[in-house]
Each structure stands twice: as structure tokens, then as C-alpha cells.
Coordinates of C-alpha atoms and ligand atoms in Angstrom, one line a residue:
Chain U
M1 CA 0.0 0.0 0.0
S2 CA 1.3 3.5 -0.8
L3 CA 0.3 7.0 0.0
L4 CA 0.7 9.7 -2.6
G5 CA 3.7 7.6 -4.0
V6 CA 5.1 6.8 -0.5
D7 CA 5.1 3.2 0.9
L8 CA 2.7 3.1 3.8
A9 CA 5.1 0.8 5.9
T10 CA 8.0 3.3 5.4
V11 CA 5.6 6.0 6.7
L12 CA 4.9 4.1 9.8
E13 CA 8.3 3.2 10.5
L14 CA 9.2 6.8 10.1
G15 CA 6.4 8.0 12.2
Q16 CA 7.6 5.5 14.9
D17 CA 11.2 7.0 14.8
H18 CA 9.6 10.4 15.0
L19 CA 7.5 9.4 18.0
L20 CA 10.5 8.3 19.9
L21 CA 12.9 11.0 19.0
A22 CA 10.3 13.5 20.1
G23 CA 8.6 11.6 22.9
V24 CA 11.5 10.4 25.0
P25 CA 13.1 13.6 25.2
L26 CA 9.9 15.1 26.4
L27 CA 9.7 12.7 29.4
V28 CA 13.4 13.0 30.1
G29 CA 13.1 16.8 29.6
L30 CA 10.2 17.0 32.1
A31 CA 12.0 14.7 34.7
L32 CA 14.9 17.1 34.5
A33 CA 12.9 20.3 34.6
I34 CA 10.8 19.4 37.7
P35 CA 14.0 19.5 39.9
L36 CA 15.4 22.7 38.2
G37 CA 12.1 24.4 38.4
W38 CA 11.7 23.4 42.3
L39 CA 15.1 24.7 42.9
A40 CA 14.3 28.0 41.1
T41 CA 11.5 28.4 43.4
R42 CA 13.2 27.3 46.7
R43 CA 15.6 30.5 46.7
G44 CA 14.6 33.7 45.1
W45 CA 18.2 34.5 43.8
L46 CA 18.1 31.4 41.8
Y47 CA 15.0 32.0 39.8
P48 CA 16.5 34.4 37.2
P49 CA 19.6 32.5 36.4
L50 CA 17.9 29.1 36.2
V51 CA 14.9 30.3 34.2
A52 CA 16.7 32.6 32.0
G53 CA 19.7 30.4 31.5
T54 CA 17.8 27.3 30.4
G55 CA 15.4 29.5 28.3
L56 CA 18.5 30.8 26.3
L57 CA 19.3 27.1 25.1
Y58 CA 16.0 27.4 23.0
T59 CA 17.7 30.0 20.9
I60 CA 20.6 27.7 19.8
P61 CA 19.6 26.7 16.2
S62 CA 18.8 22.9 16.0
L63 CA 21.1 22.2 13.1
A64 CA 24.0 23.7 14.9
L65 CA 23.2 21.8 17.9
F66 CA 22.8 18.5 16.0
I67 CA 26.3 19.2 14.5
L68 CA 27.8 20.4 17.9
L69 CA 26.8 17.6 20.2
P70 CA 29.0 14.8 18.9
G71 CA 32.0 16.9 19.7
F72 CA 30.7 17.2 23.3
L73 CA 29.5 13.7 23.6
G74 CA 31.9 11.8 21.6
T75 CA 29.2 10.3 19.7
R76 CA 29.2 9.7 15.9
I77 CA 27.4 12.5 13.8
L78 CA 24.8 10.1 12.5
D79 CA 23.9 8.6 16.0
P80 CA 20.4 9.3 17.1
V81 CA 21.6 9.9 20.7
N82 CA 22.5 13.4 19.4
V83 CA 19.0 14.0 18.6
L84 CA 17.9 12.7 21.7
V85 CA 19.9 14.9 23.7
A86 CA 19.4 18.0 21.7
M87 CA 15.5 17.6 22.0
T88 CA 15.9 17.0 25.7
V89 CA 17.8 20.4 25.9
Y90 CA 15.0 22.1 24.0
T91 CA 12.5 20.4 26.2
L92 CA 14.3 21.4 29.2
A93 CA 14.6 25.0 27.9
L94 CA 10.6 25.4 27.7
L95 CA 9.7 23.5 30.9
T96 CA 12.0 24.9 33.5
R97 CA 10.1 28.2 33.6
T98 CA 6.7 26.3 33.4
V99 CA 7.6 24.1 36.4
A100 CA 8.7 27.1 38.4
D101 CA 6.0 29.1 37.5
A102 CA 3.5 26.3 38.1
L103 CA 4.9 25.7 41.5
L104 CA 4.8 29.4 42.3
S105 CA 1.1 29.4 41.2
V106 CA 0.0 26.8 44.1
P107 CA -2.0 29.3 46.5
G108 CA 0.0 30.5 49.5
H109 CA -2.5 29.5 52.0
V110 CA -2.6 25.9 50.8
R111 CA 1.2 25.8 51.1
Q112 CA 1.2 27.0 54.5
A113 CA -1.7 24.9 55.7
A114 CA 0.3 21.8 54.4
T115 CA 3.3 22.9 56.4
A116 CA 1.1 23.4 59.4
M117 CA -0.5 19.9 59.2
G118 CA 3.2 18.7 59.8
Y119 CA 4.3 17.8 56.1
G120 CA 8.4 18.1 55.7
P121 CA 9.7 19.9 52.5
A122 CA 10.1 16.9 50.3
R123 CA 6.8 15.2 51.3
R124 CA 5.0 18.4 50.8
F125 CA 6.5 19.0 47.4
L126 CA 5.3 15.5 46.2
A127 CA 2.1 15.6 48.1
V128 CA 0.6 19.0 47.5
D129 CA 2.9 21.4 45.5
L130 CA 3.4 19.1 42.5
P131 CA -0.2 17.7 42.1
L132 CA -1.5 21.1 42.3
A133 CA 1.1 22.3 39.7
V134 CA 0.0 19.7 37.2
P135 CA -2.5 21.9 35.1
V136 CA 0.1 24.6 34.6
I137 CA 2.9 22.1 33.9
S138 CA 0.8 20.2 31.4
A139 CA -0.1 23.5 29.3
G140 CA 3.5 23.8 29.1
L141 CA 4.1 20.3 28.1
R142 CA 1.7 20.8 25.2
V143 CA 3.7 23.6 23.8
A144 CA 6.9 21.7 24.2
A145 CA 5.5 18.4 22.5
V146 CA 4.5 20.3 19.6
S147 CA 7.8 22.1 19.3
N148 CA 9.6 18.7 19.7
V149 CA 7.5 17.3 16.8
S150 CA 8.4 20.2 14.4
I151 CA 12.2 20.6 15.4
V152 CA 12.9 16.9 15.2
S153 CA 12.3 16.8 11.5
V154 CA 15.5 19.0 11.1
A155 CA 17.5 15.9 12.0
A156 CA 17.1 14.7 8.7
L157 CA 19.7 16.8 7.4
V158 CA 22.1 15.0 9.7
G159 CA 21.0 11.8 8.4
V160 CA 18.8 10.4 11.4
S161 CA 15.7 9.2 9.8
Q162 CA 12.3 10.1 11.0
L163 CA 9.3 11.8 9.3
G164 CA 11.5 14.7 8.3
S165 CA 13.4 12.3 5.9
L166 CA 10.2 12.7 3.6
F167 CA 11.0 16.3 3.3
T168 CA 14.6 15.5 2.2
D169 CA 13.5 12.8 -0.1
G170 CA 10.8 15.1 -1.7
F171 CA 13.3 17.9 -2.2
N172 CA 15.9 15.5 -3.8
R173 CA 13.4 14.0 -6.1
N174 CA 11.6 17.2 -6.7
A175 CA 8.3 15.4 -5.7
M176 CA 5.5 16.8 -3.8
G177 CA 4.0 13.5 -2.4
P178 CA 6.6 12.8 0.2
I179 CA 6.4 16.3 1.6
V180 CA 2.7 16.3 2.0
V181 CA 2.8 13.0 3.5
G182 CA 5.5 14.2 6.0
V183 CA 3.6 17.3 7.0
I184 CA 0.4 15.2 7.6
G185 CA 2.4 12.8 9.7
C186 CA 3.9 15.5 11.8
V187 CA 0.3 17.1 12.2
V188 CA -1.0 13.6 13.3
L189 CA 1.8 13.1 15.7
A190 CA 1.3 16.5 17.3
V191 CA -2.4 16.0 17.8
L192 CA -1.6 12.5 19.2
F193 CA 0.8 14.0 21.8
D194 CA -1.8 16.6 22.7
L195 CA -4.5 14.2 23.4
V196 CA -2.3 12.0 25.3
I197 CA -1.2 14.8 27.5
L198 CA -4.8 15.9 27.9
L199 CA -5.9 12.4 29.0
V200 CA -3.2 12.0 31.4
T201 CA -4.0 15.5 32.8
R202 CA -7.5 14.6 33.2
L203 CA -6.8 11.5 35.1
L204 CA -4.4 13.4 37.5
T205 CA -6.7 16.4 38.1
P206 CA -10.1 14.9 38.9
W207 CA -10.8 18.0 41.1
K208 CA -10.5 20.2 38.0
V209 CA -13.1 18.3 36.0
S210 CA -15.6 18.3 38.8
A211 CA -15.1 21.9 39.9
S212 CA -16.5 23.2 36.5
Chain A
M1 CA -0.7 24.3 78.5
I2 CA 1.0 26.7 76.3
R3 CA 3.6 29.2 77.9
L4 CA 5.2 32.1 76.3
E5 CA 8.2 33.5 77.8
G6 CA 9.5 37.0 76.7
V7 CA 8.8 35.8 73.0
G8 CA 9.9 38.2 70.2
K9 CA 10.1 38.0 66.4
R10 CA 12.0 40.4 64.4
Y11 CA 11.7 39.6 60.5
P12 CA 14.9 39.9 58.4
D13 CA 13.8 43.3 57.0
G14 CA 13.9 44.6 60.6
T15 CA 10.1 44.6 61.1
V16 CA 9.4 43.8 64.9
A17 CA 6.3 41.9 64.9
V18 CA 6.3 40.5 68.4
D19 CA 8.3 42.2 71.3
D20 CA 8.9 40.5 74.7
L21 CA 5.4 38.8 74.9
S22 CA 4.7 36.5 77.8
L23 CA 1.4 34.9 78.5
E24 CA 0.0 31.4 79.3
A25 CA -2.9 29.7 77.6
P26 CA -4.2 27.4 80.3
R27 CA -5.0 23.7 79.4
G28 CA -8.6 23.0 78.1
R29 CA -9.6 26.8 77.7
I30 CA -9.8 29.2 74.8
T31 CA -7.4 31.8 74.8
V32 CA -7.7 34.6 72.3
L33 CA -5.3 36.8 70.9
V34 CA -7.1 40.0 69.7
G35 CA -5.8 43.2 68.4
P36 CA -5.8 45.7 65.4
S37 CA -4.4 44.5 61.9
G38 CA -0.6 44.1 61.8
C39 CA 0.0 43.8 65.6
G40 CA 1.5 40.5 65.5
K41 CA -1.4 38.0 66.2
T42 CA -0.6 35.6 63.3
T43 CA 3.4 35.7 63.9
T44 CA 2.4 35.0 67.7
L45 CA 0.4 32.0 66.8
R46 CA 2.8 30.7 64.1
M47 CA 5.7 30.7 66.6
I48 CA 3.8 28.4 68.7
N49 CA 3.8 25.6 66.0
R50 CA 7.1 27.1 64.7
M51 CA 6.2 28.1 61.3
V52 CA 7.8 31.2 62.3
E53 CA 11.0 31.0 64.6
P54 CA 11.1 33.4 67.5
T55 CA 14.2 35.4 67.6
S56 CA 14.0 35.9 71.2
G57 CA 12.5 34.1 74.2
R58 CA 11.1 30.6 74.5
I59 CA 7.6 28.8 74.0
L60 CA 6.8 25.7 76.2
V61 CA 4.2 23.3 75.5
D62 CA 3.4 21.2 78.5
G63 CA 6.7 22.3 80.0
E64 CA 8.7 21.2 77.2
D65 CA 10.7 23.9 74.9
T66 CA 9.5 23.7 71.7
A67 CA 12.8 24.7 70.2
G68 CA 14.3 21.4 70.9
M69 CA 11.4 19.6 69.0
D70 CA 11.3 18.2 65.5
A71 CA 9.3 21.0 63.7
A72 CA 7.0 18.7 61.6
R73 CA 6.4 16.4 64.4
L74 CA 5.4 19.3 66.7
R75 CA 3.1 20.4 64.0
R76 CA 1.3 17.1 63.7
S77 CA 0.6 17.2 67.4
I78 CA -0.9 20.8 67.0
G79 CA -4.2 21.4 65.1
Y80 CA -4.1 24.5 62.9
V81 CA -7.0 26.2 61.3
I82 CA -6.7 29.3 58.9
Q83 CA -9.0 32.0 57.6
H84 CA -9.9 30.5 54.2
A85 CA -9.7 26.9 55.5
G86 CA -6.7 26.3 53.4
L87 CA -8.1 23.2 52.3
F88 CA -6.2 20.9 49.6
P89 CA -8.2 21.6 46.5
H90 CA -6.8 18.4 44.9
R91 CA -8.2 16.2 47.7
T92 CA -11.8 15.1 48.7
V93 CA -13.2 16.4 51.9
L94 CA -12.4 13.0 53.3
G95 CA -8.9 13.1 51.9
N96 CA -8.3 16.4 53.4
V97 CA -9.4 15.2 56.8
M98 CA -7.3 12.0 56.4
T99 CA -4.1 14.1 56.2
V100 CA -2.8 14.4 59.6
P101 CA -3.6 10.8 60.6
R102 CA -1.9 9.6 57.5
L103 CA 1.1 11.8 58.3
H104 CA 1.1 9.8 61.6
G105 CA 1.4 6.8 59.8
W106 CA -2.0 5.2 60.2
S107 CA -3.4 2.7 57.8
R108 CA -5.6 4.2 55.3
A109 CA -8.7 2.3 56.7
R110 CA -8.2 3.5 60.0
A111 CA -7.5 7.3 58.9
R112 CA -10.7 7.1 56.7
E113 CA -12.6 5.8 59.8
R114 CA -11.4 8.7 61.9
A115 CA -12.0 11.1 59.3
R116 CA -15.7 10.0 59.0
E117 CA -16.0 10.5 62.7
V118 CA -14.6 13.9 62.9
L119 CA -16.7 15.1 60.0
E120 CA -19.7 14.1 62.0
L121 CA -18.5 15.6 64.9
V122 CA -18.1 19.0 63.1
G123 CA -21.8 18.6 61.8
L124 CA -20.9 18.0 58.0
E125 CA -23.4 15.5 56.2
P126 CA -21.6 12.4 55.0
A127 CA -22.8 13.0 51.5
H128 CA -20.1 15.8 51.5
A129 CA -17.3 13.6 52.1
R130 CA -16.5 12.6 48.6
R131 CA -16.6 16.1 47.4
Y132 CA -13.8 18.5 46.5
P133 CA -13.5 21.8 48.5
S134 CA -14.5 23.7 45.6
Q135 CA -17.9 22.2 45.7
L136 CA -18.5 23.3 49.3
S137 CA -19.8 26.7 50.7
G138 CA -17.7 28.7 52.7
G139 CA -19.2 27.6 55.9
Q140 CA -18.9 23.9 55.1
Q141 CA -15.2 24.5 54.0
Q142 CA -14.4 26.0 57.3
R143 CA -16.1 22.9 59.2
V144 CA -13.7 20.7 57.2
G145 CA -10.9 22.9 58.0
V146 CA -11.7 22.4 61.7
A147 CA -12.4 18.5 61.2
R148 CA -8.9 18.5 59.3
A149 CA -7.2 20.1 62.7
L150 CA -8.9 17.8 64.9
A151 CA -8.6 14.8 63.0
A152 CA -5.5 13.2 65.0
D153 CA -7.2 14.3 68.2
P154 CA -4.5 17.2 69.0
D155 CA -4.3 18.6 72.6
V156 CA -3.8 21.9 71.3
L157 CA -5.5 23.7 68.4
L158 CA -4.4 27.1 66.9
M159 CA -6.9 29.0 65.0
D160 CA -6.2 32.1 62.8
E161 CA -9.4 34.2 62.3
P162 CA -11.3 30.9 61.6
F163 CA -14.6 32.8 61.2
S164 CA -13.8 35.9 59.6
A165 CA -14.3 35.0 55.9
V166 CA -17.5 33.1 56.8
D167 CA -20.8 34.8 55.8
P168 CA -22.2 36.7 59.1
V169 CA -25.3 34.8 58.9
V170 CA -23.5 31.5 59.4
R171 CA -20.9 32.8 61.6
G172 CA -23.1 32.9 64.6
G173 CA -24.3 29.4 64.4
L174 CA -20.5 28.4 63.6
Q175 CA -19.3 30.0 66.7
Q176 CA -21.9 28.4 68.9
E177 CA -21.3 25.0 67.6
F178 CA -17.5 25.7 68.1
L179 CA -18.0 26.5 71.7
A180 CA -20.1 23.5 72.4
L181 CA -17.3 21.4 70.8
Q182 CA -14.5 22.8 72.7
E183 CA -16.3 22.0 75.8
R184 CA -16.9 18.6 74.9
L185 CA -13.3 17.7 73.7
G186 CA -11.5 20.0 76.2
T187 CA -8.9 21.0 73.5
T188 CA -6.6 23.8 74.8
I189 CA -7.1 26.7 72.1
V190 CA -5.4 29.7 71.0
L191 CA -7.5 31.7 68.6
V192 CA -6.6 34.8 66.7
T193 CA -9.2 37.5 65.8
H194 CA -9.4 41.0 65.0
D195 CA -13.0 41.3 66.1
I196 CA -13.4 42.2 69.8
D197 CA -17.0 40.9 69.8
E198 CA -15.9 37.5 68.6
A199 CA -13.1 37.6 71.2
I200 CA -15.5 38.2 74.1
R201 CA -18.0 35.6 72.8
L202 CA -15.4 33.0 72.4
G203 CA -12.5 33.6 75.0
H204 CA -12.1 32.2 78.6
R205 CA -8.8 34.6 78.5
I206 CA -8.4 37.3 76.1
A207 CA -4.9 38.8 75.4
V208 CA -5.3 42.2 73.7
L209 CA -2.2 42.9 71.5
R210 CA -1.2 46.6 70.4
E211 CA 0.6 47.7 67.3
G212 CA 4.4 46.6 67.7
G213 CA 3.5 43.3 69.2
T214 CA 3.2 44.1 72.9
L215 CA 0.6 42.8 75.4
A216 CA -1.7 45.6 76.4
Q217 CA -3.8 43.4 78.5
F218 CA -4.5 39.9 79.5
S219 CA -7.6 38.9 81.4
S220 CA -11.0 37.4 81.5
P221 CA -13.6 38.9 79.2
A222 CA -15.6 40.4 82.0
D223 CA -12.7 41.9 83.4
L224 CA -11.5 43.4 80.3
L225 CA -14.7 45.2 79.6
A226 CA -14.9 46.4 83.4
H227 CA -11.4 47.3 83.7
P228 CA -9.7 48.2 80.4
A229 CA -6.1 48.7 81.5
D230 CA -5.5 52.0 79.3
D231 CA -7.0 54.2 76.8
F232 CA -5.9 51.9 73.9
V233 CA -7.7 48.8 75.6
A234 CA -10.7 51.0 76.3
D235 CA -10.7 52.4 72.7
F236 CA -10.3 48.8 71.2
V237 CA -13.1 47.4 73.4
G238 CA -15.5 50.1 72.1
A239 CA -18.1 52.5 73.4
D240 CA -20.8 49.9 74.2
R241 CA -18.7 47.7 76.5
G242 CA -21.0 48.7 79.4
Y243 CA -23.9 46.8 77.5
R244 CA -21.4 44.0 76.6
A245 CA -20.4 43.7 80.1
L246 CA -24.0 42.4 80.8
S247 CA -23.0 39.2 79.0
F248 CA -21.2 38.1 82.1
Q249 CA -23.9 39.1 84.9
R250 CA -26.6 37.2 86.1
A251 CA -29.2 38.2 88.6
Q252 CA -32.7 37.3 89.7
V253 CA -35.2 38.9 87.3
P254 CA -39.2 38.5 88.1
I255 CA -40.5 35.8 85.6
H256 CA -44.2 36.3 84.7
A257 CA -46.5 33.5 83.9
E258 CA -47.5 33.6 80.2
Q259 CA -50.8 32.2 78.9
P260 CA -49.6 31.0 75.5
L261 CA -51.7 29.6 72.5
R262 CA -51.0 26.2 71.6
E263 CA -50.4 26.1 67.8
G264 CA -53.3 24.9 65.8
T265 CA -55.9 25.3 68.5
G266 CA -57.3 28.4 66.9
H267 CA -58.9 31.1 69.1
A268 CA -58.4 30.3 72.8
P269 CA -60.1 32.2 75.6
G270 CA -58.6 35.8 75.5
S271 CA -56.2 36.8 78.2
G272 CA -56.7 40.4 77.6
E273 CA -53.2 40.8 76.0
A274 CA -53.0 42.0 72.4
W275 CA -50.1 39.9 71.8
R276 CA -50.2 36.2 72.5
L277 CA -47.3 33.9 72.5
V278 CA -47.7 30.7 70.4
I279 CA -45.9 27.4 71.5
D280 CA -45.8 24.2 69.8
A281 CA -46.9 20.7 71.3
D282 CA -43.9 20.5 73.4
G283 CA -44.2 23.9 74.9
R284 CA -41.6 25.4 72.7
P285 CA -42.3 29.2 71.8
L286 CA -42.8 29.6 68.0
G287 CA -43.7 33.1 67.7
W288 CA -46.3 36.2 68.5
R289 CA -49.5 36.5 67.2
H290 CA -51.5 39.6 67.3
T291 CA -55.1 39.2 68.4
D292 CA -56.4 41.6 65.7
D293 CA -54.7 40.1 63.2
P294 CA -57.3 38.5 60.7
E295 CA -54.7 36.4 59.0
E296 CA -53.4 35.3 62.4
R297 CA -49.8 35.6 61.1
L298 CA -47.0 34.4 63.2
R299 CA -44.4 37.0 64.1
L300 CA -41.0 35.3 64.4
G301 CA -38.0 37.4 66.0
G302 CA -37.6 38.1 69.5
T303 CA -34.5 36.3 70.9
L304 CA -35.0 33.7 73.4
A305 CA -33.4 34.0 76.9
Q306 CA -32.4 31.1 79.1
Q307 CA -33.8 30.6 82.4
D308 CA -30.5 31.1 84.3
G309 CA -29.3 33.4 81.4
T310 CA -27.2 36.4 81.6
L311 CA -28.7 40.0 82.0
R312 CA -27.6 40.8 78.4
S313 CA -29.8 38.1 77.0
M314 CA -32.8 38.8 79.2
L315 CA -32.7 42.5 78.2
D316 CA -32.3 41.4 74.7
A317 CA -35.3 39.2 74.9
A318 CA -37.4 42.0 76.1
L319 CA -36.3 44.4 73.8
S320 CA -36.7 42.4 70.6
A321 CA -40.2 40.9 71.4
P322 CA -43.0 42.7 69.6
S323 CA -45.1 42.4 72.8
G324 CA -42.4 43.7 75.0
R325 CA -42.5 40.7 77.1
G326 CA -39.1 38.6 76.8
V327 CA -39.5 35.0 76.4
V328 CA -37.6 32.6 78.9
V329 CA -37.1 29.2 78.2
D330 CA -35.5 26.3 80.1
D331 CA -32.7 24.2 78.9
R332 CA -34.8 22.1 76.8
G333 CA -36.4 25.2 75.1
V334 CA -39.7 24.8 76.8
L335 CA -41.4 28.2 77.9
V336 CA -41.0 29.1 81.3
G337 CA -42.6 32.7 81.3
T338 CA -41.6 36.1 80.5
V339 CA -39.6 39.2 81.7
R340 CA -40.0 42.9 81.2
A341 CA -37.5 45.2 80.2
D342 CA -38.0 47.7 83.3
E343 CA -37.6 44.7 85.6
V344 CA -34.5 43.7 83.8
L345 CA -33.0 47.3 84.1
R346 CA -34.0 47.5 87.8
A347 CA -32.0 44.1 88.5
I348 CA -29.1 45.6 86.4
Q349 CA -29.2 48.7 88.6
Q350 CA -29.1 46.7 91.7
A351 CA -26.5 44.2 90.7
P352 CA -23.0 45.0 91.7
R353 CA -20.7 46.4 89.4
P354 CA -18.4 43.8 88.0
T355 CA -15.2 43.5 89.4
G356 CA -13.7 40.6 87.8
D357 CA -10.3 38.9 88.6
T358 CA -6.7 40.6 88.7
V359 CA -5.9 42.5 85.8
R360 CA -2.4 41.4 84.3
T361 CA -1.0 43.8 82.1
A362 CA 2.3 43.8 80.3
E363 CA 4.0 45.5 83.2
G364 CA 2.9 43.0 85.8
T365 CA 0.0 42.5 88.1
E366 CA -2.2 45.5 89.0
Ligands
ADP401 N1 7.3 37.4 56.5 C1 7.3 38.7 57.2 N2 8.4 39.6 56.8 C2 8.5 40.7 57.2 N3 7.4 41.4 57.8 C3 6.6 40.5 58.3 C4 6.3 39.2 57.8 N4 5.1 38.7 58.3 C5 4.4 39.7 59.0 N5 5.3 40.8 58.8 C6 5.0 41.9 59.6 O1 4.8 41.8 60.9 C7 3.8 42.7 61.4 C8 2.8 41.6 62.3 O2 2.1 40.8 61.2 P1 1.0 39.7 61.6 O3 1.5 38.8 62.7 O4 0.7 38.9 60.2 O5 0.0 40.6 62.2 P2 -1.5 40.3 62.3 O6 -1.9 38.9 62.1 O7 -2.0 40.9 63.7 O8 -2.2 41.2 61.5 C9 3.1 43.2 60.4 O9 3.6 44.8 60.5 C10 3.5 42.6 59.2 O10 3.7 43.5 58.1
MG402 MG1 -3.2 37.8 60.9

């Protein structure tokens, strides 16, 4: 079976690669952004350097990062690990601020009540602050997901295959078909990420649904 | 018992919130900290459970210096209620109340059972247990806040303006229930308010703080009204403190027999009075009916005084009844008779002026 002259099995395989290259860094980036964001809210003076510092990473052009990273990591230029690391950096750039702001959005009286009940700092963070930060974090995560899906396609230029490979292929062969299929694939993936994040958020925030 | 010894708090920015404060909150009683906004009430309260660390002096709970205790453990043993209840929005009512028992390491089942108990204790319907705080009214949230604070059966309860965000109509009832609950549980309570009326209604002992966090007066409510230590306290207690002081006086007032109408019995033989009191089958007053009223409407209103009630409640009953006859009931709410305002006033006139107990000021003993 084929779609606009592109073999469907190939599209599915590329889509799967794309999914992993965008999705895994999303999770790793989130896992790193949570402690960083927390640190930024713990001490007032840490907020500007941490949030601005990580935010700046986002301005590094992706192609440059894909090419520079092997030098830092000692990996081969074609290694997908370069892409995974680069995408984690971009996720971290977007999510550190999100997590910090989400934690700051937890109402002061709720935090104080938790302390007054006898929560230690770590336990309070896990039991009260973090669950209440979920809605804001989730909004930031949706932005990061779309951004990742879009940026990953550039990795085709350094030979890491995913849906972006259809663009280079279409360009080389001067064919519209693969480009259109690539765009559709990216959109479908972005929508998929969005739905999954929404669903998980719903499950984590039953109080939000019933409040409305 | 909680004992503050020369406690002070200077915040890092130099603000002295509390200065050399010494007082004792007796076991099983309600001690109220009252004073204008910014006088250091919240700071004082939070120093007791070490959410704020004192910069001088020490605080003893049952004779033990709190500075040497593990802060989180100390807090688990002290209930804490704040203005907007501070409930966890992401937990159900039941989950909120289970918080401290769970922190104490109780099993989920045991914590849940205990939570159900306290929710009943504070008068919240079981149907609300599965709801989230945002689905409750302000008054209900405040009940949950109290239930959460009581869940692990603390000896000490700290309350920061617990009733001030609640609708005034609901507030009176909540305060009444709160007093009954405290009496039943015998919890040692330190309560903060800026409302002198609330302080007088709820406190066994009242500490009046002034700006800068110093103690202006520490005494019983009756004493506070009768003998304000200085102009600041007199001013804060308010102009009608003479009337308020009647809340602490009891005296013999003649109680007149009333010829009430039993509800549903229609026209009874006239007693010659224009206003007739209507009672239910059990003898509880329902309201007043005017004999000329063709629709036989029942006028509610008119406060009820207890048989052994204070002069304030007697006078209020007489003043608020449309007939001018203040309704007196026994402790089951059954009609005893009525009192007249002029006779209550005569009793007030003859009663000895309140002297109260010794006044203790920041300087020492009077
Ligand atoms: N964290 C803080 N840092 C600096 N000043 C504070 C802080 N908390 C309270 N204050 C100041 O301490 C004083 C007493 O505050 P507070 O105890 O909240 O008073 P109250 O509860 O009687 O209104 C006020 O002047 C207030 O501005
Ligand atoms: Mg306050």
C-alpha cells in the first residue's frame, strides 16, 4: 500500500522513529525540569539565572546543536543519541520556567496549611505542590510536545531518519508527495501527543473536572 | 498548657512583629489573641507551632521547650485552622481530613474511619465526604478545616481568624457549635481574631495586643470590659462595653407567667393581651400573634433567654419581642415565662458592678 507515492510501511516506520525522537526527550526533559524548576522556586535568587539560562538554550539553532553535540558527547554524527540529547535540551529550555511558574501558582495559604499539618519539605512537594502544579505544567508540556515534533524533522539533514526524511527525499526527487505525507504525519503526531497529554492531565486532576 | 516567655520576633527586614510577649494559655480553655491588624497576632500563633521561629524568648508546650522538638512532628501534634480553611483543592473532603492521621502513619482504613468520625463531629453531612473543597460553601469549608485540624485528636488547636471569611449569618451558628465542641473535647485553643466581639464571645482568656506586638492586657472577658487597662484597650473594646459587660452578669429577674396559645388550637379564650405567644405541642415558643390580625400571622423574631441566662440575654429578649415581653425558656427550650425590660433594668441597677479577677498587664500585676 502506498500514500501519494510513498510506501505506507515506510511512513509508519518513520513515524515511529519520529515519535520516539520527540517523545522520549519530552519525558526526560520533564523529569529534569521538575527538580530545576523546584530549585528556582526554593531560593529567590536562583530563579532568574535558572529560568533565563535554560530559556536561552532554546535560541541555539537546532542544526547547529545536532552538529556540535557529537563533539561534546563523543558520539558519531549519525548517532540518534545526538538528536535525543538535543531535543531534551529544548524541552528543558521550555519546561524549567513552566515548572517554576506552576509551583509558584500554588496558593500560599494551601502551602502554609500543608506545612502546618506537619509535612516536611520533600513530602509536601510530592503530595501537595506538585499535584497542584499539574494543570500549568501540562499546558507547558503541550507546547513543548508540538515544538519537539517540529524540530525533530530537521534531524533529517544530519541523516537521522524520521518523518523529516520525507522532506529531504521530496526535495531531492523534486516530488510533492513525500513532503505532503511528511507534513500530515507531523500534524497527526502533534495531535496524538496533545490528546495523550490532555488525557493524562484529566486523570491526574479529577478535582478540576468536577469543579467546573 | 502553652507558655510564652518573653517571646519576640524580628523579621529579616527589621520589622518587629512581636516584642517581649509573655502569656500562658491554660489547658482546656480558649485563649484569644485580639488586636488591630498588623499587631503580630498571626506571627505569635505561628511561633507556637514553629512555622515562624522566634528571635528571642522561648515557648513551652506542657513544660517542654518547643525549640528542641522536631518541627514537623510538633506541627502534627497541634491542630491548625486558617481563615480561608486552606483546604487542599486536589483532595476530597475525606482526603483532606485524613491528612494528619496519614502523616502519623495510620493505615488508610483507620484514617478514613477517623475522618468520618470527625466530619460527623463538626456537623458535616456524610454526603459531602466525596466532594472536592471547591464544591462546598464557605461555611462548609470552614467545618472541614476544623475537622482536618481535629482528626489526629490534638491536645492543642491554633486558629487564625477561623470565622472571619464566613458569611455573618452563618458565623453566629458556627461560633456556637465551636464553643460546644470545645467544651466537649476539652481542647486547649489559641484563637486569633481582630474582632473584639468574637473575642468576648469565644474567649475564656483574652490577650489584647497593640501595634508593635506588645501585650496591652491579658484578662478574662468580663474583666476586660469592666477594667480596660488603658486608653488603648478601652478604645479597642469599644463604646458599648457597658452593655457588653451584661453578658457576664446574672441576677434574679421576676419571671411572669404567660398564657400561651398552643399552635393549631385556633382562638383560645382571651387573656386580655393584644399579643399572644404561640407554642408548639412540646411547649417550645414559636412566635407571637396579634389578636387583631385577621390572617393570624405568626411574628417570628424576638430572641430567647435561658432561665439562668445573663442579664444581656434577658434584656435583649425583652427588647426584641414585639409584645415587649421577653421569652424565657429552660434548657430544653420549653417556655418558662416572660420578663419585662424595666424589671431587667432594675435588676441591672441593683447588681454589683463587675469587678472580675486581677488584671494582668504587660507591666505585671495590678
Ligand atoms: N514574613 C514577614 N516578613 C516581614 N514582615 C512581616 C512578615 N510577616 C508579617 N510581617 C509584619 O509583621 C507585623 C505583624 O504581622 P502579623 O503577625 O501578620 O499581624 P496580624 O496577624 O496581627 O495582622 C506586620 O507589620 C507585618 O507586616
Ligand atoms: Mg493575621
